[in-house]
Amino acid sequence: MSRQPSVAPVRLSGEAVIPLSTLDPSGPLDDLSWLDQVTGDARVVAIGESAHYNREFFQLRHRLLRYLVERHGFGAYAMETGFVEGRLVDDWVRGGGDRLGRVMADGMTSLMGLWSQMRAHLEWMREHNRTAARPVGFHGIDLPGSMVSLLPGLDAVSAYLAQADPEFEIDPGIRETASAFAAASAFAAPAAIAAYGNLTPGSRDALTAGLADLTARMTGRRLEYLRRTTEGAYECALRSLRVTVTLDAMFREMARGDRQGMMLDRDATIADTVDWILSRQDRIVLAAHNGHVQRWPGTLPGLSPITPMGMHLADRLGTGYRVIGTTSGTGQILNNGPDFYTGTLFTRMEPPRSGSLDALMAASHDGPFATDLRRLSPADAATVRAASQQRAGVGTFYSDQSPLDAYDAIVHLPHLTPAEPDRGALAHAAGDVQQAFSHWQREWHTGPGRCGQAGRL
């Protein structure tokens, strides 16, 4: 029996491949000159990632931020972590005195601050700011409390009102109800969801009404509050309240089983937070998942297409919004199974699916490389256009994609490894976080999927 001839994989031409000499954030930056064309005069340059907590994505974002700050004068780094908590990080990179481990644990949400690569990134920002004429600020864009607790947002608003409106007492029922389903960390998300589900409809409605009354009071008394506080303090407190209101809305959507509504609420709000930062900073480097930054409807298993943050920003900024998406080949990626909550943090990636954008990029070059999608030859553009799916970082799911519409450039990382847990940050983390990380580290060192030193402290 004769064998079928093997079919060569589809790949980009050599002209479309821009090799990256290193992912080391401290290395030379000359191989990033392609960013000059991609960036242009954009006010926001977004950098995507295929999944969270990978060493290579942390390093890439650090390196690209360094280039955009040093060569193009960008003055802010905005990241997919809590807006309320991010104020602590911003204070530290500007010279604040808190210990960095505590800042990483308390000032970053959803486990984003628990990695050594993130420590190196923040240390670079602080060192840069020590001598820079124009410091680089840090901003979170996401909802508070790792999206499992309204309390950080309520605490921030309460602290502000103690100065701006000392005669006013927030309805204690708001905090009482919020406390009934608040969780200590992202690992307790299932418990927070269950606790919210156990609230009576009347309690849920009273919480939402109380937050609405609080928003009306703050907006209606703006000028009175500014006589007692600064405009910056007022605007920050109001933004903290608005992201808290959205988190409450997401819990309500979840109780109704409307996962699409949850995603729509979140992405519209984080886009508004980026707008809030833009009113204070000329140019922003924005770091979030591909699914948030892309200019194309996002899809997730079982959901209708949703409008991501990137589509909101593109609508508002036009060509002032540029997007660098990412693809990946093999390695370890965030585990989206239920055993994540007990400490199985990562899972092995299968090679990219044939015909996907990830497979096209993986076949085009062996090492890390970039492709400027706006400067492709007609043949390469047609090849990219035909890759109509992209790995979504959710199990084995691939989302529908239109790369030339979604992104201005793509960086491909051929192999992903877990980021390194940071001892100093973990020492300040919640007990369930420490327990889950300890389980993962034991599993990583003894299991069949271990990968060199990637899991070591």
GROMACS .gro file of C-alpha atoms in nm:
model
  457
    1MET     CA    1   0.000   0.000   0.000
    2SER     CA    2   0.146   0.334  -0.102
    3ARG     CA    3   0.174   0.611   0.154
    4GLN     CA    4   0.003   0.943   0.108
    5PRO     CA    5   0.257   1.218   0.047
    6SER     CA    6   0.306   1.446   0.347
    7VAL     CA    7   0.168   1.797   0.313
    8ALA     CA    8   0.404   2.080   0.402
    9PRO     CA    9   0.263   2.308   0.674
   10VAL     CA   10   0.140   2.649   0.570
   11ARG     CA   11   0.385   2.918   0.676
   12LEU     CA   12   0.464   3.283   0.632
   13SER     CA   13   0.740   3.399   0.402
   14GLY     CA   14   1.076   3.495   0.552
   15GLU     CA   15   0.996   3.861   0.485
   16ALA     CA   16   0.711   3.849   0.740
   17VAL     CA   17   0.923   3.700   1.019
   18ILE     CA   18   1.102   3.940   1.255
   19PRO     CA   19   1.310   3.725   1.493
   20LEU     CA   20   1.343   3.831   1.856
   21SER     CA   21   1.697   3.787   1.981
   22THR     CA   22   1.593   3.739   2.345
   23LEU     CA   23   1.307   3.757   2.591
   24ASP     CA   24   1.540   3.881   2.865
   25PRO     CA   25   1.397   4.219   2.976
   26SER     CA   26   1.746   4.348   3.057
   27GLY     CA   27   1.886   4.258   2.715
   28PRO     CA   28   1.948   4.488   2.417
   29LEU     CA   29   1.638   4.635   2.254
   30ASP     CA   30   1.754   4.677   1.894
   31ASP     CA   31   1.547   4.381   1.772
   32LEU     CA   32   1.230   4.567   1.873
   33SER     CA   33   1.257   4.848   1.619
   34TRP     CA   34   0.954   4.701   1.438
   35LEU     CA   35   0.753   4.853   1.723
   36ASP     CA   36   0.820   5.199   1.581
   37GLN     CA   37   0.596   5.132   1.280
   38VAL     CA   38   0.335   4.944   1.481
   39THR     CA   39   0.313   5.214   1.748
   40GLY     CA   40   0.308   5.526   1.533
   41ASP     CA   41   0.139   5.804   1.728
   42ALA     CA   42  -0.100   5.572   1.912
   43ARG     CA   43  -0.206   5.668   2.262
   44VAL     CA   44  -0.265   5.308   2.370
   45VAL     CA   45  -0.054   5.009   2.270
   46ALA     CA   46  -0.211   4.688   2.398
   47ILE     CA   47  -0.009   4.369   2.448
   48GLY     CA   48  -0.207   4.047   2.463
   49GLU     CA   49  -0.127   3.713   2.615
   50SER     CA   50  -0.270   3.371   2.536
   51ALA     CA   51  -0.300   3.276   2.904
   52HIS     CA   52  -0.204   3.409   3.246
   53TYR     CA   53   0.097   3.332   3.468
   54ASN     CA   54   0.346   3.221   3.201
   55ARG     CA   55   0.708   3.328   3.239
   56GLU     CA   56   0.744   3.420   2.871
   57PHE     CA   57   0.443   3.654   2.863
   58PHE     CA   58   0.564   3.840   3.174
   59GLN     CA   59   0.907   3.880   3.014
   60LEU     CA   60   0.768   3.992   2.679
   61ARG     CA   61   0.547   4.259   2.833
   62HIS     CA   62   0.834   4.383   3.051
   63ARG     CA   63   1.060   4.408   2.749
   64LEU     CA   64   0.804   4.585   2.529
   65LEU     CA   65   0.719   4.830   2.807
   66ARG     CA   66   1.085   4.914   2.851
   67TYR     CA   67   1.119   4.987   2.477
   68LEU     CA   68   0.803   5.198   2.459
   69VAL     CA   69   0.904   5.399   2.767
   70GLU     CA   70   1.267   5.453   2.665
   71ARG     CA   71   1.214   5.509   2.292
   72HIS     CA   72   0.863   5.654   2.273
   73GLY     CA   73   0.800   5.822   2.607
   74PHE     CA   74   0.503   5.614   2.724
   75GLY     CA   75   0.414   5.712   3.080
   76ALA     CA   76   0.181   5.445   3.215
   77TYR     CA   77   0.155   5.069   3.242
   78ALA     CA   78  -0.205   4.949   3.277
   79MET     CA   79  -0.261   4.584   3.352
   80GLU     CA   80  -0.539   4.328   3.395
   81THR     CA   81  -0.547   4.352   3.775
   82GLY     CA   82  -0.770   4.535   4.022
   83PHE     CA   83  -0.804   4.912   3.982
   84VAL     CA   84  -0.861   4.971   4.353
   85GLU     CA   85  -0.568   4.760   4.467
   86GLY     CA   86  -0.337   4.895   4.196
   87ARG     CA   87  -0.299   5.226   4.379
   88LEU     CA   88  -0.069   5.048   4.623
   89VAL     CA   89   0.155   4.931   4.339
   90ASP     CA   90   0.164   5.277   4.182
   91ASP     CA   91   0.278   5.426   4.512
   92TRP     CA   92   0.560   5.170   4.534
   93VAL     CA   93   0.696   5.218   4.182
   94ARG     CA   94   0.703   5.593   4.253
   95GLY     CA   95   0.922   5.539   4.560
   96GLY     CA   96   0.680   5.434   4.837
   97GLY     CA   97   0.818   5.256   5.140
   98ASP     CA   98   0.609   4.940   5.167
   99ARG     CA   99   0.784   4.604   5.128
  100LEU     CA  100   0.752   4.482   4.771
  101GLY     CA  101   0.631   4.133   4.869
  102ARG     CA  102   0.330   4.282   5.046
  103VAL     CA  103   0.269   4.522   4.758
  104MET     CA  104   0.265   4.234   4.510
  105ALA     CA  105   0.028   4.026   4.723
  106ASP     CA  106  -0.210   4.304   4.829
  107GLY     CA  107  -0.178   4.544   4.536
  108MET     CA  108  -0.241   4.297   4.254
  109THR     CA  109  -0.547   4.074   4.219
  110SER     CA  110  -0.630   3.735   4.069
  111LEU     CA  111  -0.282   3.597   4.151
  112MET     CA  112  -0.117   3.840   3.908
  113GLY     CA  113   0.138   3.963   4.164
  114LEU     CA  114   0.268   3.632   4.295
  115TRP     CA  115   0.546   3.573   4.041
  116SER     CA  116   0.916   3.657   4.035
  117GLN     CA  117   0.893   3.789   3.679
  118MET     CA  118   0.638   4.044   3.798
  119ARG     CA  119   0.876   4.145   4.079
  120ALA     CA  120   1.151   4.212   3.823
  121HIS     CA  121   0.907   4.420   3.618
  122LEU     CA  122   0.807   4.639   3.913
  123GLU     CA  123   1.167   4.676   4.029
  124TRP     CA  124   1.258   4.805   3.683
  125MET     CA  125   0.975   5.060   3.695
  126ARG     CA  126   1.087   5.187   4.036
  127GLU     CA  127   1.451   5.210   3.929
  128HIS     CA  128   1.352   5.391   3.609
  129ASN     CA  129   1.140   5.636   3.807
  130ARG     CA  130   1.426   5.708   4.046
  131THR     CA  131   1.610   5.910   3.779
  132ALA     CA  132   1.353   5.966   3.502
  133ALA     CA  133   1.228   6.313   3.425
  134ARG     CA  134   0.887   6.158   3.350
  135PRO     CA  135   0.796   5.869   3.584
  136VAL     CA  136   0.600   5.567   3.466
  137GLY     CA  137   0.283   5.501   3.662
  138PHE     CA  138   0.115   5.168   3.732
  139HIS     CA  139  -0.260   5.119   3.697
  140GLY     CA  140  -0.495   4.828   3.741
  141ILE     CA  141  -0.793   4.822   3.506
  142ASP     CA  142  -0.997   4.536   3.647
  143LEU     CA  143  -1.266   4.487   3.909
  144PRO     CA  144  -1.176   4.469   4.281
  145GLY     CA  145  -1.123   4.176   4.511
  146SER     CA  146  -1.011   3.928   4.242
  147MET     CA  147  -1.375   3.950   4.130
  148VAL     CA  148  -1.485   3.756   4.439
  149SER     CA  149  -1.526   4.043   4.689
  150LEU     CA  150  -1.679   4.390   4.684
  151LEU     CA  151  -1.505   4.483   5.010
  152PRO     CA  152  -1.184   4.643   4.870
  153GLY     CA  153  -1.393   4.883   4.664
  154LEU     CA  154  -1.627   4.960   4.952
  155ASP     CA  155  -1.331   5.019   5.183
  156ALA     CA  156  -1.177   5.267   4.938
  157VAL     CA  157  -1.504   5.459   4.906
  158SER     CA  158  -1.559   5.459   5.283
  159ALA     CA  159  -1.210   5.596   5.345
  160TYR     CA  160  -1.273   5.879   5.100
  161LEU     CA  161  -1.615   5.969   5.239
  162ALA     CA  162  -1.470   5.987   5.591
  163GLN     CA  163  -1.289   6.298   5.467
  164ALA     CA  164  -1.530   6.432   5.206
  165ASP     CA  165  -1.860   6.366   5.386
  166PRO     CA  166  -1.782   6.293   5.754
  167GLU     CA  167  -2.141   6.349   5.868
  168PHE     CA  168  -2.266   6.077   5.634
  169GLU     CA  169  -2.280   5.713   5.739
  170ILE     CA  170  -2.291   5.449   5.468
  171ASP     CA  171  -2.578   5.208   5.519
  172PRO     CA  172  -2.416   4.928   5.724
  173GLY     CA  173  -2.636   4.678   5.542
  174ILE     CA  174  -2.427   4.728   5.227
  175ARG     CA  175  -2.110   4.602   5.389
  176GLU     CA  176  -2.294   4.335   5.587
  177THR     CA  177  -2.439   4.181   5.272
  178ALA     CA  178  -2.114   4.218   5.078
  179SER     CA  179  -1.930   4.043   5.360
  180ALA     CA  180  -2.169   3.750   5.347
  181PHE     CA  181  -2.028   3.633   5.013
  182ALA     CA  182  -1.681   3.791   5.014
  183ALA     CA  183  -1.391   3.553   4.950
  184ALA     CA  184  -1.027   3.592   5.052
  185SER     CA  185  -0.876   3.503   4.714
  186ALA     CA  186  -0.939   3.383   4.361
  187PHE     CA  187  -0.912   3.023   4.484
  188ALA     CA  188  -1.231   3.075   4.684
  189ALA     CA  189  -1.437   3.181   4.380
  190PRO     CA  190  -1.666   2.874   4.394
  191ALA     CA  191  -1.742   2.946   4.761
  192ALA     CA  192  -1.816   3.315   4.686
  193ILE     CA  193  -2.054   3.221   4.404
  194ALA     CA  194  -2.234   2.970   4.624
  195ALA     CA  195  -2.263   3.220   4.910
  196TYR     CA  196  -2.411   3.484   4.681
  197GLY     CA  197  -2.658   3.226   4.555
  198ASN     CA  198  -2.771   3.165   4.915
  199LEU     CA  199  -2.864   3.530   4.967
  200THR     CA  200  -3.232   3.609   4.955
  201PRO     CA  201  -3.352   3.806   4.650
  202GLY     CA  202  -3.437   4.090   4.887
  203SER     CA  203  -3.082   4.104   5.022
  204ARG     CA  204  -2.936   4.111   4.670
  205ASP     CA  205  -3.175   4.388   4.564
  206ALA     CA  206  -3.100   4.593   4.875
  207LEU     CA  207  -2.725   4.568   4.807
  208THR     CA  208  -2.768   4.685   4.447
  209ALA     CA  209  -3.003   4.968   4.553
  210GLY     CA  210  -2.762   5.075   4.827
  211LEU     CA  211  -2.473   5.096   4.579
  212ALA     CA  212  -2.692   5.298   4.341
  213ASP     CA  213  -2.781   5.541   4.622
  214LEU     CA  214  -2.414   5.575   4.711
  215THR     CA  215  -2.325   5.650   4.348
  216ALA     CA  216  -2.598   5.914   4.327
  217ARG     CA  217  -2.474   6.079   4.647
  218MET     CA  218  -2.115   6.095   4.526
  219THR     CA  219  -2.200   6.231   4.182
  220GLY     CA  220  -2.455   6.481   4.314
  221ARG     CA  221  -2.220   6.625   4.574
  222ARG     CA  222  -1.908   6.650   4.363
  223LEU     CA  223  -1.846   7.021   4.413
  224GLU     CA  224  -1.913   6.999   4.785
  225TYR     CA  225  -1.664   6.712   4.813
  226LEU     CA  226  -1.399   6.900   4.615
  227ARG     CA  227  -1.405   7.175   4.876
  228ARG     CA  228  -1.281   6.919   5.128
  229THR     CA  229  -1.061   6.695   4.913
  230THR     CA  230  -0.863   6.704   4.591
  231GLU     CA  231  -1.011   6.634   4.249
  232GLY     CA  232  -0.775   6.339   4.208
  233ALA     CA  233  -0.894   6.179   4.532
  234TYR     CA  234  -1.258   6.233   4.434
  235GLU     CA  235  -1.219   6.086   4.085
  236CYS     CA  236  -1.028   5.784   4.217
  237ALA     CA  237  -1.296   5.714   4.478
  238LEU     CA  238  -1.575   5.746   4.223
  239ARG     CA  239  -1.394   5.510   3.984
  240SER     CA  240  -1.348   5.265   4.272
  241LEU     CA  241  -1.722   5.277   4.333
  242ARG     CA  242  -1.806   5.227   3.967
  243VAL     CA  243  -1.592   4.915   3.932
  244THR     CA  244  -1.751   4.784   4.253
  245VAL     CA  245  -2.098   4.844   4.111
  246THR     CA  246  -2.001   4.644   3.802
  247LEU     CA  247  -1.882   4.355   4.017
  248ASP     CA  248  -2.218   4.353   4.193
  249ALA     CA  249  -2.388   4.349   3.853
  250MET     CA  250  -2.175   4.054   3.748
  251PHE     CA  251  -2.282   3.857   4.055
  252ARG     CA  252  -2.643   3.932   3.964
  253GLU     CA  253  -2.585   3.815   3.606
  254MET     CA  254  -2.420   3.500   3.737
  255ALA     CA  255  -2.717   3.422   3.960
  256ARG     CA  256  -2.939   3.446   3.651
  257GLY     CA  257  -2.706   3.218   3.454
  258ASP     CA  258  -2.615   3.497   3.209
  259ARG     CA  259  -2.243   3.439   3.153
  260GLN     CA  260  -2.245   3.653   2.839
  261GLY     CA  261  -2.388   3.946   3.035
  262MET     CA  262  -2.110   3.908   3.291
  263MET     CA  263  -1.843   3.929   3.023
  264LEU     CA  264  -2.008   4.227   2.853
  265ASP     CA  265  -2.035   4.416   3.183
  266ARG     CA  266  -1.672   4.354   3.273
  267ASP     CA  267  -1.519   4.448   2.937
  268ALA     CA  268  -1.722   4.767   2.904
  269THR     CA  269  -1.611   4.874   3.252
  270ILE     CA  270  -1.242   4.798   3.204
  271ALA     CA  271  -1.256   4.997   2.879
  272ASP     CA  272  -1.401   5.288   3.078
  273THR     CA  273  -1.116   5.252   3.328
  274VAL     CA  274  -0.860   5.275   3.046
  275ASP     CA  275  -1.039   5.595   2.938
  276TRP     CA  276  -1.009   5.720   3.297
  277ILE     CA  277  -0.633   5.659   3.287
  278LEU     CA  278  -0.607   5.829   2.947
  279SER     CA  279  -0.756   6.144   3.096
  280ARG     CA  280  -0.445   6.155   3.318
  281GLN     CA  281  -0.173   6.002   3.097
  282ASP     CA  282  -0.079   6.080   2.738
  283ARG     CA  283   0.027   5.729   2.632
  284ILE     CA  284  -0.043   5.391   2.789
  285VAL     CA  285   0.098   5.041   2.751
  286LEU     CA  286  -0.197   4.811   2.819
  287ALA     CA  287  -0.145   4.445   2.917
  288ALA     CA  288  -0.431   4.193   2.921
  289HIS     CA  289  -0.547   3.866   2.770
  290ASN     CA  290  -0.583   3.851   2.391
  291GLY     CA  291  -0.956   3.807   2.444
  292HIS     CA  292  -0.978   4.149   2.610
  293VAL     CA  293  -0.748   4.355   2.387
  294GLN     CA  294  -0.849   4.227   2.042
  295ARG     CA  295  -1.057   4.436   1.801
  296TRP     CA  296  -1.283   4.144   1.711
  297PRO     CA  297  -1.577   3.980   1.890
  298GLY     CA  298  -1.462   3.723   2.143
  299THR     CA  299  -1.601   3.373   2.175
  300LEU     CA  300  -1.593   3.131   2.465
  301PRO     CA  301  -1.740   2.781   2.496
  302GLY     CA  302  -2.119   2.791   2.504
  303LEU     CA  303  -2.146   3.169   2.464
  304SER     CA  304  -2.254   3.398   2.185
  305PRO     CA  305  -1.986   3.643   2.066
  306ILE     CA  306  -1.907   3.922   2.310
  307THR     CA  307  -1.773   4.274   2.266
  308PRO     CA  308  -1.427   4.291   2.427
  309MET     CA  309  -1.255   4.593   2.577
  310GLY     CA  310  -1.048   4.630   2.261
  311MET     CA  311  -1.351   4.695   2.042
  312HIS     CA  312  -1.469   4.967   2.282
  313LEU     CA  313  -1.126   5.132   2.277
  314ALA     CA  314  -1.095   5.104   1.898
  315ASP     CA  315  -1.437   5.269   1.863
  316ARG     CA  316  -1.327   5.558   2.084
  317LEU     CA  317  -0.964   5.599   1.976
  318GLY     CA  318  -0.957   5.481   1.614
  319THR     CA  319  -0.597   5.447   1.498
  320GLY     CA  320  -0.489   5.574   1.840
  321TYR     CA  321  -0.540   5.217   1.962
  322ARG     CA  322  -0.289   4.954   1.847
  323VAL     CA  323  -0.290   4.586   1.941
  324ILE     CA  324  -0.008   4.331   1.962
  325GLY     CA  325  -0.160   3.986   1.991
  326THR     CA  326   0.027   3.671   2.088
  327THR     CA  327   0.026   3.307   1.983
  328SER     CA  328   0.197   3.008   2.137
  329GLY     CA  329   0.319   2.663   2.047
  330THR     CA  330   0.375   2.402   2.316
  331GLY     CA  331   0.453   2.385   2.688
  332GLN     CA  332   0.246   2.450   2.999
  333ILE     CA  333  -0.058   2.675   3.016
  334LEU     CA  334  -0.308   2.782   3.281
  335ASN     CA  335  -0.536   2.499   3.388
  336ASN     CA  336  -0.903   2.591   3.348
  337GLY     CA  337  -1.034   2.270   3.504
  338PRO     CA  338  -1.196   2.249   3.848
  339ASP     CA  339  -0.877   2.106   3.998
  340PHE     CA  340  -0.717   2.448   3.947
  341TYR     CA  341  -0.878   2.549   4.276
  342THR     CA  342  -0.698   2.271   4.462
  343GLY     CA  343  -0.356   2.360   4.321
  344THR     CA  344  -0.319   2.206   3.975
  345LEU     CA  345  -0.234   2.546   3.828
  346PHE     CA  346  -0.101   2.446   3.486
  347THR     CA  347  -0.165   2.182   3.226
  348ARG     CA  348   0.022   2.057   2.920
  349MET     CA  349  -0.059   2.222   2.588
  350GLU     CA  350  -0.120   2.014   2.282
  351PRO     CA  351   0.050   2.129   1.959
  352PRO     CA  352  -0.156   2.395   1.781
  353ARG     CA  353  -0.453   2.279   1.579
  354SER     CA  354  -0.392   2.259   1.205
  355GLY     CA  355  -0.525   2.565   1.022
  356SER     CA  356  -0.520   2.788   1.330
  357LEU     CA  357  -0.330   3.113   1.367
  358ASP     CA  358  -0.113   2.946   1.631
  359ALA     CA  359  -0.022   2.664   1.392
  360LEU     CA  360   0.062   2.909   1.113
  361MET     CA  361   0.294   3.106   1.339
  362ALA     CA  362   0.452   2.792   1.487
  363ALA     CA  363   0.537   2.664   1.138
  364SER     CA  364   0.689   2.994   1.027
  365HIS     CA  365   0.992   3.014   1.259
  366ASP     CA  366   1.152   2.806   1.534
  367GLY     CA  367   1.220   3.085   1.785
  368PRO     CA  368   1.026   3.382   1.923
  369PHE     CA  369   0.938   3.630   1.650
  370ALA     CA  370   0.707   3.916   1.558
  371THR     CA  371   0.499   3.981   1.249
  372ASP     CA  372   0.374   4.326   1.152
  373LEU     CA  373   0.031   4.248   1.010
  374ARG     CA  374  -0.003   4.592   0.852
  375ARG     CA  375   0.304   4.547   0.633
  376LEU     CA  376   0.248   4.200   0.488
  377SER     CA  377   0.280   4.109   0.123
  378PRO     CA  378  -0.051   4.021  -0.049
  379ALA     CA  379   0.041   3.653  -0.033
  380ASP     CA  380   0.124   3.662   0.338
  381ALA     CA  381  -0.189   3.865   0.410
  382ALA     CA  382  -0.400   3.599   0.237
  383THR     CA  383  -0.225   3.327   0.439
  384VAL     CA  384  -0.298   3.505   0.768
  385ARG     CA  385  -0.656   3.578   0.665
  386ALA     CA  386  -0.715   3.207   0.609
  387ALA     CA  387  -0.617   3.128   0.971
  388SER     CA  388  -0.962   3.192   1.112
  389GLN     CA  389  -0.919   3.036   1.458
  390GLN     CA  390  -0.693   3.107   1.754
  391ARG     CA  391  -0.620   2.917   2.073
  392ALA     CA  392  -0.819   3.092   2.345
  393GLY     CA  393  -0.631   2.970   2.651
  394VAL     CA  394  -0.941   2.791   2.779
  395GLY     CA  395  -0.869   2.419   2.773
  396THR     CA  396  -0.857   2.299   2.413
  397PHE     CA  397  -1.100   2.566   2.290
  398TYR     CA  398  -1.022   2.765   1.975
  399SER     CA  399  -1.210   3.089   1.914
  400ASP     CA  400  -1.315   3.230   1.580
  401GLN     CA  401  -1.073   3.499   1.476
  402SER     CA  402  -1.001   3.752   1.205
  403PRO     CA  403  -0.633   3.827   1.273
  404LEU     CA  404  -0.598   4.121   1.035
  405ASP     CA  405  -0.895   4.292   1.199
  406ALA     CA  406  -0.811   4.192   1.556
  407TYR     CA  407  -0.442   4.284   1.570
  408ASP     CA  408  -0.178   4.516   1.426
  409ALA     CA  409   0.107   4.276   1.504
  410ILE     CA  410   0.157   3.931   1.652
  411VAL     CA  411   0.437   3.793   1.866
  412HIS     CA  412   0.476   3.415   1.863
  413LEU     CA  413   0.629   3.234   2.160
  414PRO     CA  414   0.714   2.876   2.062
  415HIS     CA  415   0.727   2.728   2.413
  416LEU     CA  416   0.561   2.840   2.736
  417THR     CA  417   0.661   2.761   3.093
  418PRO     CA  418   0.501   2.856   3.424
  419ALA     CA  419   0.630   3.173   3.585
  420GLU     CA  420   0.831   3.132   3.903
  421PRO     CA  421   0.638   3.183   4.229
  422ASP     CA  422   0.776   3.469   4.436
  423ARG     CA  423   0.858   3.380   4.798
  424GLY     CA  424   0.818   3.735   4.925
  425ALA     CA  425   0.474   3.780   4.771
  426LEU     CA  426   0.348   3.436   4.876
  427ALA     CA  427   0.445   3.509   5.236
  428HIS     CA  428   0.176   3.782   5.236
  429ALA     CA  429  -0.087   3.587   5.041
  430ALA     CA  430  -0.404   3.436   5.185
  431GLY     CA  431  -0.379   3.091   5.341
  432ASP     CA  432  -0.569   2.915   5.063
  433VAL     CA  433  -0.333   3.070   4.807
  434GLN     CA  434  -0.028   2.945   4.996
  435GLN     CA  435  -0.182   2.599   5.025
  436ALA     CA  436  -0.265   2.577   4.653
  437PHE     CA  437   0.081   2.694   4.550
  438SER     CA  438   0.243   2.446   4.785
  439HIS     CA  439   0.037   2.165   4.630
  440TRP     CA  440   0.133   2.277   4.280
  441GLN     CA  441   0.502   2.298   4.361
  442ARG     CA  442   0.503   1.945   4.503
  443GLU     CA  443   0.312   1.820   4.200
  444TRP     CA  444   0.540   2.007   3.962
  445HIS     CA  445   0.860   1.863   4.104
  446THR     CA  446   0.735   1.504   4.123
  447GLY     CA  447   0.487   1.480   3.834
  448PRO     CA  448   0.557   1.365   3.478
  449GLY     CA  449   0.494   1.710   3.334
  450ARG     CA  450   0.771   1.896   3.515
  451CYS     CA  451   0.994   2.121   3.309
  452GLY     CA  452   1.340   2.194   3.445
  453GLN     CA  453   1.349   2.482   3.690
  454ALA     CA  454   1.022   2.642   3.589
  455GLY     CA  455   0.848   2.546   3.911
  456ARG     CA  456   1.129   2.632   4.152
  457LEU     CA  457   1.124   2.921   4.390
   0.00000   0.00000   0.00000
